XYZ file of C-alpha atoms in Angstrom:
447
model
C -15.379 50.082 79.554
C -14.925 46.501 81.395
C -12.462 44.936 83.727
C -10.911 42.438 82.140
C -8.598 39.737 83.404
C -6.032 37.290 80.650
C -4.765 34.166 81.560
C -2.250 33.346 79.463
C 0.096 35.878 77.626
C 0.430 33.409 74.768
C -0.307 34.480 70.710
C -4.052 33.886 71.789
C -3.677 35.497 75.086
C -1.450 38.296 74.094
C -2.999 39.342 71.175
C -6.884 39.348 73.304
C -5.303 41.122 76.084
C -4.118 43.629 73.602
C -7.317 44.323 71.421
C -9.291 44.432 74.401
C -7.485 47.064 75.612
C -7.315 48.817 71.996
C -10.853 48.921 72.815
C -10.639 51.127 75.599
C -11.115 48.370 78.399
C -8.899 47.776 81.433
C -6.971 45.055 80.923
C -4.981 42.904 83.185
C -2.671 40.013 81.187
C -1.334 36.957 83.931
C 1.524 34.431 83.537
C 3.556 32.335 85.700
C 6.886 33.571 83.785
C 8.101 36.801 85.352
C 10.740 36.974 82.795
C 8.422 36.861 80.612
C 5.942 39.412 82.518
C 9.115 41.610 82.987
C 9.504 42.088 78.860
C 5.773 42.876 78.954
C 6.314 45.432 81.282
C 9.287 47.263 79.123
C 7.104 47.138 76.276
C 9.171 44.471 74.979
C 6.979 41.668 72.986
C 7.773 37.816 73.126
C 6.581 37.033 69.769
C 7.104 38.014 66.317
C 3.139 39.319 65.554
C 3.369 42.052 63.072
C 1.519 45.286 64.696
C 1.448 43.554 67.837
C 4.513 45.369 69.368
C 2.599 48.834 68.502
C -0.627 47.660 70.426
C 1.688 46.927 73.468
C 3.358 50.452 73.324
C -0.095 51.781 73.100
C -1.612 50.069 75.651
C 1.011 50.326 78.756
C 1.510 54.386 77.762
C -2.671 54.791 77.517
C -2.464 53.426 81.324
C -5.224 50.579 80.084
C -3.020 47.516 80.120
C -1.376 45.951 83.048
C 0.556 42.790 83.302
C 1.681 40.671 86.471
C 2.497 37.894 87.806
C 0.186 37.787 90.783
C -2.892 35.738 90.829
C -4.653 38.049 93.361
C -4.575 40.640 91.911
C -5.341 39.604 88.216
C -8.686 37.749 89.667
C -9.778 40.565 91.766
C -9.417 42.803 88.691
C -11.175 41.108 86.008
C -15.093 40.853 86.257
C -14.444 39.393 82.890
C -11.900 36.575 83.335
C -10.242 34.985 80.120
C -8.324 31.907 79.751
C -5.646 31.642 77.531
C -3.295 29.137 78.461
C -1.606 26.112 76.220
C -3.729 23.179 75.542
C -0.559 20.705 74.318
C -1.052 17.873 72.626
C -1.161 14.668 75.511
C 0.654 11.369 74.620
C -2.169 9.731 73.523
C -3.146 13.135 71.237
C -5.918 14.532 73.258
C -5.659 17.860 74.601
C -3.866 18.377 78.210
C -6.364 20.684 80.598
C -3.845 20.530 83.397
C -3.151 25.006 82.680
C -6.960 25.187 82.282
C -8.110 23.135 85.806
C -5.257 25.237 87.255
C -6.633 28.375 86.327
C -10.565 28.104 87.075
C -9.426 26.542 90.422
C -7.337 29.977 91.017
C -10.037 32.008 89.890
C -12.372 30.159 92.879
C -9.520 30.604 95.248
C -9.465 34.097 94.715
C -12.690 35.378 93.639
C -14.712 37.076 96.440
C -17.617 38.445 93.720
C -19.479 37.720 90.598
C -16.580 36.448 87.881
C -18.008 35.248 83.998
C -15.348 32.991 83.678
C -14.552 32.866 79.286
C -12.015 29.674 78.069
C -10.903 31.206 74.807
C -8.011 28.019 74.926
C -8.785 25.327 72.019
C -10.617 22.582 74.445
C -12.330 19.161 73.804
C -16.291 19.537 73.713
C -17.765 19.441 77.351
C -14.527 21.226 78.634
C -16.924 24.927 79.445
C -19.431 22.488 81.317
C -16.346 20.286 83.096
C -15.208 23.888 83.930
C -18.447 24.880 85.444
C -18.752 21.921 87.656
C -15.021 22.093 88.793
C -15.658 25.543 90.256
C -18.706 24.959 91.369
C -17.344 21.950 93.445
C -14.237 24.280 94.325
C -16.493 27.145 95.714
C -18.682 24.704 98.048
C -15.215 23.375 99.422
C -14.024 27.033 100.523
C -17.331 27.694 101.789
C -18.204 30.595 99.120
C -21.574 31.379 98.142
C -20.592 33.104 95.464
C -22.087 33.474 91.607
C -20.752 32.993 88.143
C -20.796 31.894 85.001
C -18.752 30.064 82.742
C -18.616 30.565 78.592
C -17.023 29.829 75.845
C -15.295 32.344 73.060
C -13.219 30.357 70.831
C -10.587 32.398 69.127
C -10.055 32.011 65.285
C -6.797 34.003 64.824
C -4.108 33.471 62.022
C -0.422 33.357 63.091
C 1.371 36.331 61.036
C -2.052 38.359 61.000
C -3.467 38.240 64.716
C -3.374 41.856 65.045
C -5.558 42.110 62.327
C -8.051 39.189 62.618
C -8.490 40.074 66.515
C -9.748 43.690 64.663
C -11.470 42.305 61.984
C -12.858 38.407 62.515
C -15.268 37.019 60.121
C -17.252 35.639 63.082
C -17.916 36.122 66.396
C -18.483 32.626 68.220
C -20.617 32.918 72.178
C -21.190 29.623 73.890
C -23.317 30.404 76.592
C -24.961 28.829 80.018
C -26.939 31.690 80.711
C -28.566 34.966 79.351
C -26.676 37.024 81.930
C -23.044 35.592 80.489
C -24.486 36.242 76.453
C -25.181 40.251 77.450
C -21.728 40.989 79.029
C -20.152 39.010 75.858
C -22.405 41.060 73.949
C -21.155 44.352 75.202
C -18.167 43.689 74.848
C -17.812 42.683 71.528
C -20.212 45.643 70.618
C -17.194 47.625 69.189
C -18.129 45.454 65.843
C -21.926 46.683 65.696
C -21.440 48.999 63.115
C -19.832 46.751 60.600
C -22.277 44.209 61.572
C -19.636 41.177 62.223
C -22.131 38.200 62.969
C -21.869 37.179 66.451
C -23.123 33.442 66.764
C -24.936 32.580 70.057
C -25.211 28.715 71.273
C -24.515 26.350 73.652
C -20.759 25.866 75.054
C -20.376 22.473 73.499
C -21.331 23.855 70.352
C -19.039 26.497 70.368
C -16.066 24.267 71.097
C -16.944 21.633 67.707
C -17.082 24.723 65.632
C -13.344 26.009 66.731
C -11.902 22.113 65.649
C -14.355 21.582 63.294
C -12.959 24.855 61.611
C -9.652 24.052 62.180
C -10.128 20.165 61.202
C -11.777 21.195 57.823
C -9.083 23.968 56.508
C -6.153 21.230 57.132
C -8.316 18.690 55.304
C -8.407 20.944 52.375
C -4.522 21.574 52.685
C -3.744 18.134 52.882
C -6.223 16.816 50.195
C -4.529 19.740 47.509
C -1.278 18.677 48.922
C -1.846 14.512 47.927
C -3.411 15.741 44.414
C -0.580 17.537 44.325
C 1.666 14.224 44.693
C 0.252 12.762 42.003
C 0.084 15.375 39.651
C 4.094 14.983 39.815
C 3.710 11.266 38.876
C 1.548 11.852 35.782
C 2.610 14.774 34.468
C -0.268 17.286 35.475
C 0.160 21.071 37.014
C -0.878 20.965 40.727
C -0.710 25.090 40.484
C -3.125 24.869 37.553
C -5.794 22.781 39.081
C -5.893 24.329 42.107
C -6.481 27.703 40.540
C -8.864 25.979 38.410
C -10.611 24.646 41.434
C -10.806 27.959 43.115
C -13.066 29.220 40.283
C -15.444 26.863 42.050
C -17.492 28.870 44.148
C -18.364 25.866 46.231
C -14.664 25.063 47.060
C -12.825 28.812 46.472
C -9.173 29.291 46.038
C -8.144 29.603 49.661
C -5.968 26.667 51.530
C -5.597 25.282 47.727
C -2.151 26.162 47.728
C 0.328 22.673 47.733
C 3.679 22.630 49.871
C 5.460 20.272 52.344
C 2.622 19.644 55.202
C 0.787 22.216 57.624
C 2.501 22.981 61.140
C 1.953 25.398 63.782
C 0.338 25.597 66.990
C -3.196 24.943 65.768
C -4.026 22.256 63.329
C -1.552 19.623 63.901
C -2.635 19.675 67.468
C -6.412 19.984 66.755
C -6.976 17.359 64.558
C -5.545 15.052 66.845
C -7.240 16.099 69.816
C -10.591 15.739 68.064
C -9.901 12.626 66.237
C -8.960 11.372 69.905
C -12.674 12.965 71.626
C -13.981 10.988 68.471
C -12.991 7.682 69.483
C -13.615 8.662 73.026
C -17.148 8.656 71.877
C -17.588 6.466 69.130
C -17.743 8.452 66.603
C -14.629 7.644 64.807
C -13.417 10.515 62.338
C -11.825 9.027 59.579
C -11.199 11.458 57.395
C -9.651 13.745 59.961
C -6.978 10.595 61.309
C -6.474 10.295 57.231
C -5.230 13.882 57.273
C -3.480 13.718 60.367
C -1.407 10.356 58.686
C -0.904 12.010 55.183
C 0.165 15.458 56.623
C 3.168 13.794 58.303
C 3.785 11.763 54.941
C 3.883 15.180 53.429
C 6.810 16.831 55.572
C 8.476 13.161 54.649
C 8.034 13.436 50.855
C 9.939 16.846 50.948
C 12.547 15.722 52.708
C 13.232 12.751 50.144
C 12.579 15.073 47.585
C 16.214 16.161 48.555
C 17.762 13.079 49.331
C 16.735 11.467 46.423
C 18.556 14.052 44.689
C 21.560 13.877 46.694
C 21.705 10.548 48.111
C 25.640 10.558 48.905
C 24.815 13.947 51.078
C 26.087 17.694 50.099
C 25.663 20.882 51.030
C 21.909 22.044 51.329
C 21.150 26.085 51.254
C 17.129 25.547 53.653
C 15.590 29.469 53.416
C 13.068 29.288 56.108
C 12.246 27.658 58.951
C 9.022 29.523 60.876
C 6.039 26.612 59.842
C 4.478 29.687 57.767
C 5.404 33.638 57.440
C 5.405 36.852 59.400
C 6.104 34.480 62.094
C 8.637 33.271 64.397
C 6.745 29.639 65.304
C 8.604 26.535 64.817
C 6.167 24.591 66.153
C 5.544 21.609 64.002
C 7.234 23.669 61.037
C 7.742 21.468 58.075
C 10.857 23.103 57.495
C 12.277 21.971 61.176
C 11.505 18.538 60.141
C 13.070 18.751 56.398
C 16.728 20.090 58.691
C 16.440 17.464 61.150
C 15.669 15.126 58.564
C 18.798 16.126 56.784
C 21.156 16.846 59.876
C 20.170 13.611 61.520
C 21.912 10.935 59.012
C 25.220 13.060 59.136
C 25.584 12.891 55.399
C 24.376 16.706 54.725
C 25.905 20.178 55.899
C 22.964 22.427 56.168
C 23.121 26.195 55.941
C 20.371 27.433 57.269
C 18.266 30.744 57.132
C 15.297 32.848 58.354
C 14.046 36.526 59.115
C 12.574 35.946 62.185
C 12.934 32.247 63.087
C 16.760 31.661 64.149
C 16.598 31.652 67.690
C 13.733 29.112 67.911
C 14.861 27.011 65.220
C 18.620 27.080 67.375
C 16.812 25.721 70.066
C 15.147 22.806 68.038
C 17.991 21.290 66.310
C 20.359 21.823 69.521
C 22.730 18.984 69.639
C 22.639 18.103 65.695
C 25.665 18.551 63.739
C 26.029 19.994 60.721
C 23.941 22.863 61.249
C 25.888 26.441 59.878
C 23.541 29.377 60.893
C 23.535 31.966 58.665
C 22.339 35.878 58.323
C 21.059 36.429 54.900
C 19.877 34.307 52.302
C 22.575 35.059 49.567
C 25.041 34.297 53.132
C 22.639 30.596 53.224
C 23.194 29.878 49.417
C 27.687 30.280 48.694
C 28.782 27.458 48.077
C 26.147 25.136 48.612
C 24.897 22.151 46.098
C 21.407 23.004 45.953
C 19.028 25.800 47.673
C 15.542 24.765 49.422
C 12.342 27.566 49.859
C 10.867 26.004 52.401
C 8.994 28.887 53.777
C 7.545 31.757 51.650
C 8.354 34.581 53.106
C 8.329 37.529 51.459
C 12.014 38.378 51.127
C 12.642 35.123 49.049
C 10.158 35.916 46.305
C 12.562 38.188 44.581
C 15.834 35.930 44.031
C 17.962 36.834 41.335
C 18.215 33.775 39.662
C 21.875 34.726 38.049
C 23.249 35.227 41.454
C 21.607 32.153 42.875
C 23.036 30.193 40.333
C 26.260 31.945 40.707
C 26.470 30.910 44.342
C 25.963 27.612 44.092
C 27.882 24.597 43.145
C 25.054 23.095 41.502
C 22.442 25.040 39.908
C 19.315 23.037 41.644
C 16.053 24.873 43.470
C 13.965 22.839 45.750
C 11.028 25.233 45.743
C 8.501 23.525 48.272
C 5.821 26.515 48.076
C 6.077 26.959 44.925
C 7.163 30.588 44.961
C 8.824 30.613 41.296
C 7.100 29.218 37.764
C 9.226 26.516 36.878
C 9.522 28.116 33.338
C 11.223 31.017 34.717
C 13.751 28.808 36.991
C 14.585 26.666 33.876
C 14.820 29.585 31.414
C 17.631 31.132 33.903
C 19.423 27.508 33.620
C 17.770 26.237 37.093
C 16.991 22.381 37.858
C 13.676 23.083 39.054
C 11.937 20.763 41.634
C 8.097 21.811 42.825
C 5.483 21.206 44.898
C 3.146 19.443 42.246
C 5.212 20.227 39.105
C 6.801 17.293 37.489
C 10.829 18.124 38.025
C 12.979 19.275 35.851
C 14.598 15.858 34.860
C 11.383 14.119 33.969
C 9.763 16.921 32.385
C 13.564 16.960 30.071
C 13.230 13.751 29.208
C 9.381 13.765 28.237
């Protein structure tokens, strides 16, 4: 059992401060939001994280997780200190430190014994050593001769399965200064000794490329099936077929092949710009990263003309989904959010709008815009509309029944962005059929 100490009560933060304490540690979680903190306390979660709301339970009634607002007493818990806090994307795309700086600096303020001092935020390369020397320099100013150490354990969770990749990661990633910070790490990630989950040891910087290296790579491959999937529209090919064809490849395999409207979330689009940025910082330029960065935004645009091409005079669009991916409720650079404000902005559209988990954020992001009509199921989304757009896959919109969806609207047309339905099936039930990488209905009529 350690004392450990969260910055942050984020979906990184959250999520750590909850397996660690799973793991029969004592856990203190910080933020500067007492609301916030307040919820926590209740057992009330601020996300949507399936099986993350269980973990909380768990933890307050086992005694083993705390949270506060109180810097104090969260520093002179933790002998283990994590930081969690946002890394958002500055103007000029790098990555804002101001919540990390803030937080080592509180840790020196309050420390008064040894601290190992983990960033488990998504930082530029040379942010664990900048770290090191800030609270070195911070220590010497208060007069405190005091040790620690500074690492970095970059977090690779997925939004939607946290829970479970916090339980079960493929890798374990330890960038280390010292021997002394790589043996508490180890301990505490020896919970995954018996099932012999690879734990890589190397240097800080190191440990920072491979988080937006990883993260650079998997939108690459998203993007790149998304653009072949573009032009397998114009020429008459099945995107869905060679991707699944491509999978086969056990060089490439079948995951992140899967063609829709552009990635979102909290990770990648904010990644690939902050290391495209710390590449031109230091002239190494990375071109094929600012490529994907460029045609992921064309992406999100493509859908959205997708529909207006259709309807250029405006109409009455039926959007199921607005989270940027399922099991879910992050808008944060959702395609779908785009697609609506797309739509509402030209004042031409009425958009009905839809999603399980979603509505509250999404109300928030297209404040102001008129011509939104919220709605509370997706048969509620589609009456009366012209057309009806899947724009997020989650689970619940897999099973339309294609009679009744064609019942409830005016015109019988599907923009299926994910590809949830075979266009065979959509046409067969008397559907106008529009794809992600599947020529549309019209042209394919006409052939």
């Amino acid at each position: 059992m350690q004392k450990i100490t969260v910055i942050g009560t984020g979906y990184v933060g959250l999520i750590a401060g909850l397996g660690f304490a799973k793991w029969g540690n004592e856990v203190v979680c910080l933020d500067v939001i007492p609301e916030k903190i307040e919820k926590l306390q209740r057992g009330v979660c601020p996300i949507y994280e399936p099986g993350a709301e269980t973990q909380l339970s768990d933890g307050l009634r086992s005694g083993r997780l705390r949270f506060t607002c109180d810097v104090k007493e969260a520093v002179e818990h933790g002998d283990l200190i994590f930081i969690a806090v946002g890394t958002p994307e500055a103007p000029d795309g790098s990555a804002d430190l101001k919540y990390v700086y803030s937080a080592v600096d509180e840790i020196a303020d309050y420390m008064q014994g040894y601290k190992l001092v983990v960033d488990k935020s998504t930082v530029p390369v040379g942010t664990a050593r900048a770290l090191k020397q800030r609270m070195s320099a911070r220590l010497k100013s208060l007069n405190k001769d005091i040790p620690f150490d500074v690492a970095s354990n970059p977090e690779f969770l997925r939004e939607g399965r946290a829970v479970g990749d916090f339980g079960n990661p493929d890798r374990i990633v330890l960038g280390v200064f010292t021997q002394q910070a790589e043996q508490h790490l180890r301990e505490l990630y020896k919970v995954f000794a018996r099932s012999n989950k690879p734990v890589v040891v190397t240097t800080p910087e190191t440990a920072e490329m491979i988080k937006y290296a990883s993260n650079a790579f998997l939108a690459t491959k998203i993007t790149f099936i998304n653009e072949i999937a573009n032009l397998c529209e114009q020429v008459g090919a099945n995107a869905l077929e060679v991707a699944a064809a491509m999978g086969k490849d056990g060089r490439i395999s079948p995951k992140f092949l899967h063609p829709g409207p552009g990635y979102g979330g909290s990770c990648f689009p904010k990644d690939t710009k902050a290391l495209a940025d710390t590449g031109t910082k230091y002239g190494a330029p990375l071109t094929v990263v600012e490529s994907v960065i460029r045609a992921n935004q064309h992406q999100k645009e493509l859908a959205a003309k997708k529909i207006t091409d259709r309807f250029p005079a405006g109409g009455t669009i039926a959007l199921l989904g607005l989270s940027f991916k399922p099991e879910t409720d992050d808008i944060r650079e959702s395609p779908a959010v785009e697609i609506a404000r797309t739509l509402l902005a030209g004042g031409r559209y009425t958009l009905r709008m839809y999603d399980p988990k979603a509505m509250d954020n999404a109300r928030q992001a297209l404040k102001g815009l008129s011509g939104a009509v919220w709605c509370g199921s997706a048969q509620e989304t589609m009456t009366g509309a012209d057309a009806v757009v899947i724009a997020t896959e989650w689970t619940e919109f897999s099973a339309l029944d294609f009679a009744e969806l064609k019942a409830a609207l005016r015109q019988p047309v599907l923009f299926d962005l994910r590809n949830v339905y075979r266009k065979a099936d959509a046409e067969a039930a008397g559907l106008e059929y529009h794809g992600t990488g599947v020529a549309p209905t019209q042209r394919s009529a006409g052939a």
